[in-house]
Structure formats: structure tokens, C-alpha cells
XYZ file of C-alpha atoms in Angstrom:
664
model
C 27.365 31.702 46.327
C 23.930 31.237 45.265
C 21.063 31.007 47.089
C 19.481 28.228 45.125
C 22.257 26.668 45.062
C 22.800 26.619 48.333
C 19.528 25.080 48.977
C 19.876 22.567 46.442
C 23.049 21.454 47.618
C 21.901 22.343 51.493
C 21.591 19.304 54.036
C 23.109 17.415 56.453
C 26.608 17.512 56.695
C 27.164 15.136 58.904
C 30.698 13.287 59.220
C 29.497 9.453 57.863
C 27.655 11.590 54.796
C 31.625 11.639 53.864
C 32.539 8.292 54.232
C 32.565 5.964 51.368
C 33.219 2.546 51.487
C 35.120 1.168 48.755
C 34.830 -2.542 48.470
C 33.043 -5.215 50.462
C 33.707 -8.599 51.199
C 30.547 -9.796 48.304
C 27.880 -12.771 49.219
C 28.743 -16.013 50.529
C 28.856 -19.570 49.861
C 30.509 -21.097 46.049
C 27.715 -21.133 42.329
C 26.419 -24.485 41.772
C 29.005 -24.756 38.361
C 29.848 -28.074 37.043
C 32.984 -28.711 33.785
C 30.472 -29.062 31.662
C 28.807 -25.771 32.341
C 32.442 -23.811 32.532
C 33.156 -25.331 29.207
C 29.884 -24.578 27.249
C 27.266 -22.341 28.570
C 27.573 -19.338 27.561
C 29.147 -16.222 29.348
C 25.993 -14.386 29.669
C 24.290 -17.727 32.260
C 27.420 -17.773 34.471
C 27.606 -14.056 34.992
C 23.700 -13.946 35.438
C 24.381 -16.213 38.429
C 26.989 -13.839 39.934
C 24.190 -10.977 39.257
C 21.818 -13.252 40.911
C 23.721 -14.167 44.366
C 25.224 -9.997 44.128
C 21.294 -8.799 44.128
C 20.790 -11.515 47.858
C 19.720 -14.882 46.040
C 20.987 -17.801 47.592
C 24.188 -19.660 45.850
C 22.479 -23.199 47.226
C 19.062 -21.578 45.219
C 19.794 -21.149 41.803
C 18.609 -24.265 40.125
C 15.691 -23.388 39.804
C 13.252 -22.870 36.917
C 13.736 -18.940 36.373
C 10.221 -17.234 35.832
C 9.967 -13.801 34.435
C 7.009 -11.402 35.756
C 6.992 -8.078 33.786
C 4.152 -5.781 35.067
C 2.735 -2.179 34.459
C 3.596 -0.885 38.302
C 3.321 2.693 38.431
C 4.309 5.195 40.698
C 5.498 4.576 44.550
C 4.016 2.985 47.066
C 5.398 3.152 51.098
C 5.065 0.396 53.073
C 1.243 1.490 54.383
C 0.239 1.805 50.606
C 0.757 5.479 50.439
C 2.352 7.339 47.938
C 5.298 8.310 48.302
C 5.263 9.219 44.186
C 1.814 9.287 42.897
C 1.801 7.150 39.396
C -0.762 7.456 36.347
C -3.611 6.018 37.124
C -4.980 3.045 39.719
C -4.745 0.546 37.092
C -1.034 0.315 37.801
C -1.089 1.414 41.725
C -1.315 -2.064 43.280
C -0.176 -4.248 40.366
C 3.404 -4.478 42.437
C 1.269 -6.385 45.145
C 0.365 -8.889 41.932
C 3.739 -9.449 41.277
C 4.854 -9.992 44.501
C 2.182 -12.748 45.474
C 3.273 -14.340 42.207
C 6.628 -14.456 42.343
C 6.478 -15.600 46.668
C 4.588 -18.741 45.177
C 7.610 -18.929 42.542
C 9.657 -19.108 44.956
C 8.055 -20.976 47.353
C 7.835 -23.824 44.794
C 11.697 -23.756 44.314
C 11.576 -21.025 41.319
C 13.358 -18.175 40.625
C 11.572 -15.377 40.280
C 12.325 -12.039 37.740
C 10.526 -9.627 37.599
C 10.472 -6.490 35.060
C 8.728 -2.557 34.152
C 6.501 -1.506 31.657
C 4.703 1.258 33.007
C 1.812 2.912 30.979
C 0.051 6.200 30.820
C -3.944 6.866 31.953
C -6.233 7.617 28.417
C -8.153 9.566 30.886
C -5.670 11.484 31.939
C -4.354 12.892 28.718
C -8.360 13.171 27.066
C -8.761 16.760 25.644
C -4.592 17.407 25.948
C -1.647 16.578 23.557
C -0.871 13.057 25.150
C -3.328 11.609 23.437
C -1.360 12.097 20.663
C 0.497 9.207 21.933
C -1.688 6.538 23.701
C -2.346 4.754 20.580
C 1.143 4.867 19.713
C 2.251 3.816 23.387
C 0.953 0.263 23.103
C 2.958 -1.035 19.803
C 6.489 0.613 21.720
C 5.460 -1.011 24.765
C 4.698 -4.323 23.248
C 8.472 -3.811 21.726
C 10.046 -3.002 24.932
C 8.589 -6.088 26.914
C 9.590 -8.449 23.413
C 13.008 -7.127 24.272
C 12.911 -7.842 28.202
C 11.686 -10.832 27.536
C 14.682 -12.063 25.488
C 16.946 -9.907 27.571
C 16.857 -13.005 29.684
C 17.680 -15.642 27.899
C 17.199 -18.558 30.696
C 13.836 -17.794 31.844
C 10.753 -20.825 32.008
C 7.988 -18.468 31.742
C 6.986 -15.257 31.491
C 4.746 -13.816 33.954
C 2.457 -10.796 31.983
C 0.619 -8.057 35.163
C -1.532 -5.422 33.686
C -4.790 -3.437 34.078
C -5.583 -0.989 31.731
C -6.340 0.720 28.466
C -2.631 0.035 26.637
C -0.740 -1.594 28.349
C -3.222 -4.380 28.316
C -3.382 -4.889 25.042
C 1.162 -4.154 24.897
C 1.147 -6.925 27.167
C -1.288 -9.732 25.466
C 0.607 -8.455 21.928
C 4.083 -8.843 23.605
C 3.398 -12.577 25.173
C 0.867 -13.666 22.009
C 3.842 -13.178 19.926
C 5.819 -15.643 22.457
C 5.054 -18.402 20.703
C 7.583 -20.995 21.732
C 7.736 -20.023 25.506
C 4.527 -20.480 28.344
C 2.999 -17.036 29.296
C 0.374 -16.212 31.410
C -1.827 -12.938 32.337
C -2.619 -11.792 35.512
C -5.048 -8.998 34.678
C -4.781 -5.954 37.299
C -8.646 -6.361 38.095
C -11.105 -2.965 38.823
C -11.602 -0.501 41.076
C -14.670 -0.382 43.619
C -17.545 2.560 42.232
C -18.007 4.785 45.829
C -20.858 4.254 47.542
C -22.083 7.672 47.312
C -21.123 8.811 44.262
C -20.426 8.291 40.586
C -18.465 6.121 38.235
C -15.154 6.882 36.793
C -16.508 7.098 33.175
C -19.480 10.113 34.271
C -16.890 12.091 35.977
C -14.963 12.539 33.487
C -18.109 14.834 32.405
C -18.130 17.382 35.055
C -16.534 20.434 33.462
C -19.503 19.948 30.416
C -22.353 19.406 33.029
C -21.365 22.466 35.085
C -20.452 24.614 31.862
C -23.886 24.010 30.649
C -25.771 24.812 34.152
C -26.398 21.050 35.230
C -24.113 20.710 38.049
C -23.094 22.949 40.662
C -19.230 24.230 41.269
C -19.931 21.672 45.037
C -20.974 19.184 43.348
C -18.598 18.211 41.142
C -15.930 19.051 43.601
C -17.539 16.128 45.660
C -18.227 14.245 43.013
C -15.084 14.196 41.456
C -13.288 13.630 44.881
C -14.838 10.549 45.597
C -15.084 8.924 42.063
C -11.930 6.145 42.454
C -13.588 4.398 45.531
C -10.019 2.557 46.161
C -6.581 2.562 45.123
C -6.346 0.090 42.341
C -7.758 -1.401 39.465
C -8.702 -0.291 35.980
C -12.144 1.630 35.804
C -15.386 0.599 37.137
C -17.291 0.576 33.893
C -16.749 -1.762 30.613
C -14.214 0.094 28.925
C -11.046 -1.231 27.201
C -9.118 -1.904 30.138
C -12.261 -4.142 31.313
C -12.492 -5.714 27.938
C -9.291 -6.064 27.479
C -8.789 -8.082 30.241
C -12.200 -9.822 29.346
C -10.443 -10.632 26.171
C -7.276 -12.033 27.783
C -8.920 -14.847 29.413
C -11.228 -15.642 27.214
C -8.468 -16.080 24.793
C -7.219 -18.791 27.445
C -4.175 -16.558 28.798
C -5.406 -16.041 32.009
C -6.794 -18.506 35.078
C -10.108 -18.920 34.710
C -12.778 -16.381 36.232
C -9.539 -14.001 36.373
C -10.789 -10.928 34.876
C -12.505 -7.776 36.183
C -11.233 -9.003 39.524
C -11.568 -6.572 42.869
C -8.058 -4.798 43.179
C -5.987 -5.203 46.347
C -9.163 -7.554 47.574
C -7.671 -11.707 49.134
C -9.728 -13.088 45.148
C -8.188 -10.873 43.592
C -4.062 -11.656 45.397
C -5.248 -15.308 45.552
C -5.402 -15.183 41.581
C -1.872 -13.475 40.980
C -0.800 -17.135 42.917
C -2.612 -19.540 40.904
C -1.674 -17.779 37.845
C 2.380 -18.429 38.768
C 1.302 -22.014 39.845
C -0.235 -22.367 36.155
C 3.403 -21.171 34.536
C 5.251 -23.022 36.198
C 2.910 -26.332 35.229
C 3.239 -25.026 31.666
C 6.634 -25.216 32.111
C 7.186 -28.628 33.016
C 4.333 -29.922 30.287
C 6.616 -27.849 28.031
C 2.930 -25.823 26.842
C 3.620 -22.673 25.166
C 1.884 -19.831 24.440
C 1.870 -21.628 20.473
C -0.464 -23.927 22.034
C -2.910 -21.536 23.355
C -2.891 -18.702 21.092
C -4.990 -20.146 18.051
C -7.439 -19.045 15.902
C -9.497 -20.992 17.800
C -8.664 -18.601 20.137
C -9.351 -15.178 18.648
C -12.972 -16.985 18.058
C -13.245 -17.102 21.602
C -12.004 -13.735 21.974
C -13.723 -12.695 19.576
C -17.444 -14.009 20.404
C -16.927 -13.227 24.146
C -16.253 -9.538 23.300
C -19.445 -9.639 21.808
C -21.409 -11.335 24.195
C -19.656 -8.314 26.660
C -20.480 -5.787 24.557
C -17.449 -3.900 25.392
C -14.614 -1.562 23.915
C -14.915 -0.561 20.104
C -10.926 0.108 20.398
C -10.422 -3.901 20.945
C -11.399 -3.841 17.320
C -8.070 -2.534 17.017
C -6.311 -4.525 19.325
C -7.600 -8.025 18.811
C -6.078 -7.982 15.149
C -2.611 -6.836 16.382
C -3.097 -9.311 19.108
C -3.317 -11.896 15.655
C -0.732 -10.963 14.040
C 1.347 -10.891 17.006
C 0.977 -14.852 17.425
C 0.966 -15.077 13.435
C -2.454 -16.463 12.983
C -4.781 -15.120 10.629
C -6.437 -11.732 11.495
C -9.835 -11.195 11.204
C -11.334 -8.378 8.760
C -14.199 -6.484 9.288
C -16.903 -9.184 7.176
C -15.371 -11.429 10.403
C -16.526 -8.779 12.484
C -19.946 -8.837 11.902
C -20.705 -12.156 11.189
C -19.649 -12.405 15.028
C -22.117 -9.535 16.133
C -24.877 -11.214 14.049
C -24.421 -14.775 15.440
C -23.207 -13.869 19.075
C -26.328 -11.887 21.624
C -24.990 -9.469 23.883
C -25.426 -11.282 27.388
C -24.263 -8.661 30.216
C -26.041 -5.573 31.409
C -23.170 -2.874 32.568
C -21.522 0.383 32.764
C -21.960 1.784 30.069
C -24.052 0.196 28.296
C -27.268 -1.189 30.806
C -30.077 -1.392 30.667
C -28.925 -1.543 34.452
C -25.975 -0.381 34.771
C -23.896 -2.783 36.997
C -19.859 -1.639 37.823
C -17.618 -4.468 36.721
C -17.527 -6.335 39.693
C -20.803 -7.261 39.738
C -19.966 -8.715 36.586
C -16.996 -10.686 38.507
C -19.553 -11.739 41.222
C -21.886 -12.840 38.665
C -19.391 -15.826 37.123
C -17.358 -13.221 34.734
C -16.016 -14.988 31.622
C -16.403 -18.152 32.082
C -20.557 -17.605 33.071
C -20.759 -15.838 29.707
C -18.925 -18.854 27.842
C -21.354 -21.386 29.458
C -24.351 -19.569 27.612
C -21.861 -19.202 24.294
C -21.463 -22.775 24.952
C -24.949 -23.573 24.444
C -25.390 -21.513 21.083
C -22.295 -23.649 19.409
C -19.847 -20.529 19.681
C -17.215 -21.570 21.540
C -14.303 -23.876 20.615
C -14.410 -25.961 23.456
C -11.245 -27.297 22.488
C -8.924 -24.478 22.915
C -5.985 -24.723 25.066
C -6.077 -22.585 28.162
C -3.324 -21.933 30.015
C -4.187 -24.556 33.362
C -3.137 -27.263 30.318
C -6.891 -27.523 30.341
C -9.172 -27.253 27.283
C -11.891 -24.442 27.474
C -14.915 -27.217 27.187
C -12.952 -28.655 30.691
C -12.341 -25.029 32.235
C -16.374 -24.752 31.523
C -17.351 -28.233 33.281
C -15.630 -27.446 36.063
C -16.790 -24.080 36.828
C -20.870 -25.100 36.293
C -20.591 -27.010 39.096
C -17.751 -25.698 41.653
C -17.780 -23.932 44.602
C -16.174 -20.366 43.695
C -19.345 -20.097 40.898
C -21.869 -20.497 43.604
C -20.653 -19.249 46.350
C -19.899 -15.429 44.019
C -23.149 -15.940 43.419
C -25.002 -16.626 46.563
C -22.949 -13.355 47.701
C -24.156 -10.702 44.687
C -27.684 -11.836 45.899
C -27.782 -12.815 48.958
C -25.468 -9.615 49.972
C -25.185 -7.029 47.761
C -29.430 -7.585 46.935
C -28.628 -8.258 42.952
C -29.689 -10.534 41.295
C -26.794 -12.212 39.090
C -29.398 -13.870 36.098
C -29.777 -9.593 36.080
C -26.131 -9.262 34.993
C -25.244 -12.149 33.012
C -28.206 -12.669 31.699
C -29.306 -16.023 29.329
C -29.841 -15.845 25.539
C -33.493 -16.046 26.339
C -33.497 -13.053 29.013
C -31.653 -10.702 27.071
C -33.273 -10.718 24.169
C -36.748 -9.832 26.394
C -34.801 -7.875 28.226
C -34.554 -5.026 25.183
C -30.058 -6.611 24.855
C -28.634 -5.752 21.504
C -25.500 -6.831 19.175
C -22.474 -4.359 20.115
C -21.221 -2.793 16.773
C -22.129 -2.443 13.322
C -20.168 -1.032 10.619
C -21.763 1.878 8.552
C -20.695 2.790 5.041
C -21.672 5.381 2.871
C -20.637 8.192 0.558
C -18.251 9.195 4.308
C -17.040 6.488 4.906
C -16.352 4.459 1.800
C -13.714 1.765 3.173
C -16.168 1.846 7.002
C -16.550 2.970 9.983
C -17.366 1.769 13.675
C -20.423 1.991 16.291
C -21.094 0.388 18.885
C -24.775 0.619 18.353
C -26.035 -1.214 21.117
C -24.620 1.821 23.774
C -27.297 4.269 21.030
C -30.301 5.618 23.661
C -33.510 3.148 23.162
C -35.347 6.101 22.951
C -34.168 7.577 19.698
C -34.894 4.089 18.339
C -37.596 3.855 15.956
C -40.304 0.379 16.198
C -37.662 -1.719 14.146
C -34.888 -0.733 16.029
C -33.406 1.940 13.466
C -31.614 4.899 13.925
C -32.175 7.395 11.719
C -31.153 10.665 11.863
C -31.137 13.473 9.178
C -29.583 16.564 9.986
C -26.762 19.691 9.375
C -23.366 18.889 9.802
C -20.532 21.251 11.873
C -17.739 20.785 11.342
C -14.626 21.102 13.294
C -11.168 20.089 12.826
C -9.895 19.580 16.451
C -11.241 18.244 19.556
C -10.637 21.715 21.404
C -12.714 23.609 19.073
C -15.352 21.183 19.438
C -15.507 20.746 23.431
C -15.639 24.787 23.000
C -18.602 24.835 20.864
C -20.546 22.070 23.536
C -19.748 23.784 26.662
C -20.962 27.223 25.029
C -24.176 27.224 22.969
C -22.556 25.650 19.916
C -24.213 22.833 19.525
C -27.923 22.271 20.334
C -30.196 18.763 19.455
C -30.689 17.596 15.787
C -26.743 18.782 14.704
C -24.530 16.277 13.479
C -21.207 17.170 14.779
C -17.798 16.176 13.141
C -14.311 16.297 13.810
C -11.804 15.555 11.282
C -8.727 15.073 10.371
C -8.164 14.124 13.973
C -7.291 9.888 12.771
C -3.402 8.475 12.653
C -1.557 10.940 10.418
C -3.581 13.675 12.006
C -2.748 13.071 15.748
C -1.983 9.259 16.186
C -5.894 7.797 16.470
C -6.751 10.089 19.203
C -9.177 9.287 21.261
C -12.573 11.702 21.726
C -14.771 10.086 25.156
C -14.580 14.192 26.169
C -16.954 14.697 23.253
C -18.556 11.783 23.706
C -19.484 12.090 27.588
C -20.602 15.929 27.750
C -23.267 14.817 24.832
C -24.235 11.656 27.171
C -24.696 13.728 30.504
C -26.283 16.633 28.321
C -29.389 16.805 28.336
C -30.318 17.181 24.162
C -27.009 15.427 24.442
C -28.706 11.564 22.877
C -30.182 13.791 19.803
C -27.031 15.151 18.412
C -24.271 12.811 16.289
C -20.972 12.813 16.417
C -18.704 11.330 12.986
C -15.255 11.183 12.883
C -11.805 9.839 11.909
C -10.911 9.285 15.412
C -11.533 6.577 18.088
C -14.097 6.410 21.350
C -12.861 5.694 24.910
C -14.829 2.316 26.046
C -16.811 4.150 28.013
C -18.394 6.265 24.885
C -22.154 5.490 24.460
C -24.886 7.617 21.987
C -24.947 7.609 18.432
C -21.232 8.222 17.898
C -19.409 6.469 14.733
C -15.609 6.435 14.669
C -12.637 5.601 13.145
C -13.951 6.202 9.672
C -12.187 5.119 6.700
C -10.408 6.380 4.532
C -9.283 8.885 7.388
C -9.963 12.963 6.148
C -5.244 13.285 6.116
C -5.818 10.555 3.498
C -8.103 11.991 1.214
C -11.074 10.728 2.526
C -14.294 11.637 1.895
C -15.280 12.930 5.720
C -11.943 15.122 5.291
C -14.544 17.495 2.068
C -17.235 17.612 4.432
C -18.236 21.507 5.325
C -20.851 23.399 7.438
C -24.527 23.249 6.724
C -23.670 19.848 4.897
C -26.975 17.261 5.043
C -26.321 14.016 6.708
C -28.219 11.208 6.819
C -27.637 8.459 9.650
C -29.487 5.013 9.398
C -28.142 2.761 11.676
C -30.462 -0.780 12.156
C -29.307 -1.891 15.567
C -30.651 -5.274 15.014
C -29.690 -6.357 11.743
C -26.374 -4.702 12.412
C -26.600 -2.586 9.008
C -25.534 1.402 8.924
C -25.133 3.809 6.280
C -23.268 7.007 6.827
C -24.174 9.658 3.631
C -23.837 12.858 2.949
C -26.962 13.872 0.773
C -26.961 17.697 -0.436
C -26.630 21.167 0.701
C -29.204 22.525 -0.193
C -32.901 23.907 2.212
C -33.807 20.813 2.361
C -32.011 17.333 2.117
C -31.500 15.366 -1.652
C -30.179 12.033 -1.665
C -26.557 9.969 -1.531
C -26.249 10.277 -5.247
C -25.971 13.833 -4.983
C -24.380 13.771 -2.056
C -21.610 11.903 -3.371
C -21.264 14.203 -6.435
C -20.676 17.085 -4.607
C -17.461 15.776 -2.425
C -15.840 14.387 -5.342
C -15.950 18.664 -6.461
C -14.581 19.231 -3.315
C -11.451 19.837 -2.531
C -10.543 19.084 1.576
C -11.518 21.407 4.342
C -9.505 24.222 4.082
C -8.496 24.570 7.708
C -7.574 20.196 7.439
C -3.829 19.780 8.703
C -1.894 17.532 10.542
C -1.913 19.059 14.472
C 1.035 21.317 15.080
C 1.479 19.302 18.104
C 2.146 15.887 17.068
C 4.951 14.663 17.925
C 7.928 13.108 15.844
C 7.436 9.556 17.624
C 3.525 9.367 16.976
C 4.033 11.084 12.855
C 6.901 7.491 12.489
C 4.134 5.238 14.303
C 1.584 6.485 11.873
C 3.513 5.999 8.897
C 4.472 2.385 10.014
C 0.844 0.950 10.259
C -0.315 2.556 7.555
C 2.472 0.810 5.729
C 1.120 -2.102 7.061
C -2.380 -1.519 6.211
C -3.491 0.736 9.065
C -6.100 0.751 11.389
C -8.750 -2.125 10.131
C -5.040 -4.286 10.172
C -5.227 -3.237 13.455
C -2.192 -0.276 13.230
C 0.701 -3.083 13.669
C 3.918 -2.988 12.568
C 3.932 -5.818 9.448
C 7.902 -5.623 8.956
C 7.748 -8.037 5.581
C 4.804 -4.910 3.898
C 7.216 -1.976 5.724
C 10.376 -3.317 4.599
C 8.684 -4.016 0.772
C 7.205 -0.542 0.794
C 10.930 0.858 1.504
C 12.269 -1.511 -1.077
C 10.330 -0.265 -3.957
C 10.765 3.472 -2.455
C 14.809 3.295 -2.440
C 14.620 1.710 -6.060
C 12.001 4.785 -7.178
C 14.291 6.940 -6.565
C 17.535 5.148 -7.421
C 15.618 4.772 -10.857
C 14.871 8.250 -10.555
C 18.857 9.668 -10.426
C 17.961 11.154 -6.503
C 20.137 8.405 -4.805
C 23.340 6.644 -6.121
C 23.387 3.014 -7.064
């Protein structure tokens, strides 16, 4: 026999390994059945009880309320916390502990906890790889699976969703928002801690680019990279997509108060799971369902809090998708622009600054309720919106303002960490004095006739003029793959003053990949602040600088951005105070001309000769791209609008029948 086969099949040959038990006595006791149940209950309900006792649940405790706990747990932890098998990221590594806390609270209250798992990928792990082509499409897939799992437990009285990171948390919010007649509660998975001495998980992703440019030694890179994730659980230490999504969940009213950004693994984090379980049971008792929480007012509060935090531009994709799932009005670009004009940024946090506090300090400074206290005074919070506690936002804020929790958290930050909480979460006047600017701007122009997005608050302040305007006129360097773009950055192909243009990386080309390795490299290279980046792809929440994404139409849909060539003059103007901006191609000669000239040139051109769908694009993502395009595309949140998809299919089928290509 082949030795490799012997190695595979070898092992213990003790006699007990071959003794197979063929029957068992089964659980003791009796199911609490009644004649009415046997006559009228679905067989699935009755069989479910058989399954429950088969898994070890006492027959005497089968009448409690059933609560489904859905989590994004990944990896396999040993009892002592060491890994038996690694997860994809720290964000889902400790989620199971939260689920266990919630389950024990439900059981203690006489309920019956169930648990299901839909794990999630790591956007940091897949940066710069074809794995990123599955990132955004995964959100829709996970939300569908979560909904199917919820519906597959017909006897559940409530659902608790435990999630943390970039796609798991948005997917959980989308899934639970659609359960309009069910009580639902979100439990955010919290954050990991920064190293005592070292770099955060955002900056650490630039060690390759910094080493290649001689700004970091091999020894330094190896040392810093080892310590970046200082604790084993929770989302990254900056306000990227993971942290922003947690903040949005709380602002929507889907969490208990002061839940977002709690330090993973610590007592306050575990208690939050128990509070959430009690909230779910209370909702079930009082008949409070997701439809009572998820209202247009809740979406408005989420948008306002998002703007005040200065969060990830990825939430421009997720909040509309949540609204769509809840059957609410989907916010459009004008709504976002209005919110950003009326809501000041108040939070000083990684990656925006001006003081680069990690997210755990935002939690200690008061987190979402502290920010909402300030926003209430400005009149931009709808206080009548309901939360999962059964109390309105206004009532929760009244409690928070005088709570022992608020006093002790802020005092700890001040006294033990020597950080003034009012320099983490500013009042509006203090924010203005400190130079904090609103979060996002939506530039248009002949390159982006449908619009684009820039986190204008994250542009290096040294690059703004006295009026707060960023202006860059430079020549384009066009790339059709992220691999080529990062190679240019690492090998001297990009210099101060260049305008990098990355095309064909939107939904149709790559599933709208996230291009953080580019933005992070530019941020942490000495000349990077003097380089602008334009793309139809998207950015990580930790991205900073003059990086303009979501350009529409995307290149592969015929957008003008796909017609740019090396050497084209690009004129970029971003007014971070007025929240206005333009990106225009302005000529091809020795000196720039104007937008009219550029518009005419682009109209006469064909698309870039190298523009193409990425050859590694999976069929799964190609299908996602087609479905979300039929549903309204990026600006509708990359959702599946079933009515629109069916309409497009029916119109296509009709055209084929009329053309004789398929039989009647």
C-alpha cells in the first residue's frame, strides 16, 4: 500500500475504536404536549421539541420563549482562548463569547436560546488579492442566508444578531431590518485594543509600501506587524467600516445604549450582551417589533450620527441597503449632502484626527449617546424614534446625561488615561475651533457625471488653502489593475503632483473592490499627500487623503472615467466647508485648458484599450453585479430590488420572444 495512504488512514487501532453503539435509551421525561397541539400544531413544531430534548434540553423547560441568536463567529477557540483553528480576523474571534452570555441570560429568564452562525471575511486580509472581489457581494449573500436561518426557526419569538466587522455587521443589520414583525436586537462585537507601543491595524497595512520606499527597515516592519492587534477580539482600532457600522446600528436604535465600540473580552462588553438579551425578551413580551424601530426617523438619526462621527464612506452603500430592507425611503445623494451640511463632525479619532484617538477612547468618552446629546441640542436628532429598550431616543438620552455609567466612564478616561473626554468627543463650538470639518463631499464633473465620493474631512489640512479648498491640477497616470497601481507606488512610478486614476474596478469589473493598499500607502509615504487618486472602486473606512471613489458611471458601464489616458490634465477642486467639488478632465496639451475642452475630448474617445472585466472575477460576483445594476446600482446601495429585477427580466424575455429568439 502507498505510504501516504497509510499515513492518512493510520492512527489508533485499539479495539474500542471499532465498537459502534447502534441504539440508545434517549432523553428521560415527556414532552409537554396537549391534545390541541397534537390536533392542530404543525408537525415541525412537534418535531422541533424532539430535536430540542435530543440535544439535551430538559423536557420540563420546553415552554419558554424561543430566541434565536445569530452570530458571525469564526475560528475554533479552545476553552482557554487559544486557537484550535484560526478565524479570518479578530472581529469574529470572540463573538461566540457574547452569544454565550446572551444565551445564558435567556435561559436564566426561562427562555430557550438557539444559535446559528454565518461567518464573515476580513477585508484587511483580502486587500490587494482577488479575494476582495467577493467582499461587497458577500454582504448580500450573508444577509440572505441570515434571513433564511431566521425563517427556518418558525417558533422563534425574537432574534439577536451578534456581529462586528465590515461585511458581517451590515449584513446583520440588513437581515434584521427586514424582519419587520419580529423583535430584533443587534449586539456589536466591539473593538480590539491598540498596542502600548506600536501602530494601529490601519497603519500597519502599509509596511510593504514603506519598506519598498526606504521608510521602514525589515526589522521594524516585522516587529510592528507582530504587535498591531494587541488583543485577540474585536474590530480594528480605527473608525473604519467595522466601527462605523457598529455606531450606525446603535444610532438606528437597534442596540442597547452605549453598545458600539466596547472593548472586546472585557466585563462591560459581556454585560452588554446580557442587557441585549433582556431587551429582546422585553420586546417579545411587549410586542415591539423591528418595524417599530426601523423608521424613516431612525434612518435620519443614523445618517446624522454617521456624519458627526466622520465614518467610513462604505456606509453610503450600507445605510441605503438597510433602508431598502426595512421597506423605507432610500436616501439619495441630496439627502447625504444636506445631512453633512447640517451636522458638524464632533469625534476626533483614527484615521481622521485631528487627535488620533483609538476607538476604545471614543467608547469611554461616551460613544454614540454622548454624540447624540450634542446633536439633540442642535435639533438634528429625532427624539421620538423608538429603541430596542422600548424607550424613545429622547428618554435614553435623558437617562444617559445623568447616568452613573456616563460619569464613571468619562472620569476613568480623564483620571486613569489622562485624556480629556471633551477632546475625543467635541461640543460643536469646540469642534469648529479645533478645525474639524464635515465628513463627505460628492464631486461631479465631466469625469463623474453621476457623482463620486470623497471623505473630505480626511484630506491633509496642509493641502488646503485659506478658504478650506483642496485644489490639484495634475497629469493622469492611468491604471486598469490595482496590482499595477501598487507596483507603481512601490517602485517609483508615482511622484508628488501625480493624479492616479484606477479604472475598471467598479461593480462590473471587480465587484467594486476596496483599494485600501493604495490609499494607505499614499497616506504613510512622505510625498503621498501631494498625490490624488480617482477610481470607480471604493475605499476602506480607514482611508484618508485626496481619494475620490464611487465614480459613476463606472468605466465598464461607459463612464467617462474609463476614457482617461496617461498625460491627461485633471483638475480637482474640493471645498470642504461648502461640501462642493468637481473633478474634470481639462485638456491634453502642454498646459491645461478647461472643462469644456476636456468634455469634447472625452466625447470623441473610445474607452481605454486595456479596460476589461478582471479575468479572475468569479461568476458569483458577475451575477451580483448584474442584479445590483438592475436594482439601481451603487447609489441605491448595491441591493437586490426584486421588483426591478423581475421587471428587467420580463422585458428581456418579451424582447427575445418578439425577436423570435425564444418560443412563445
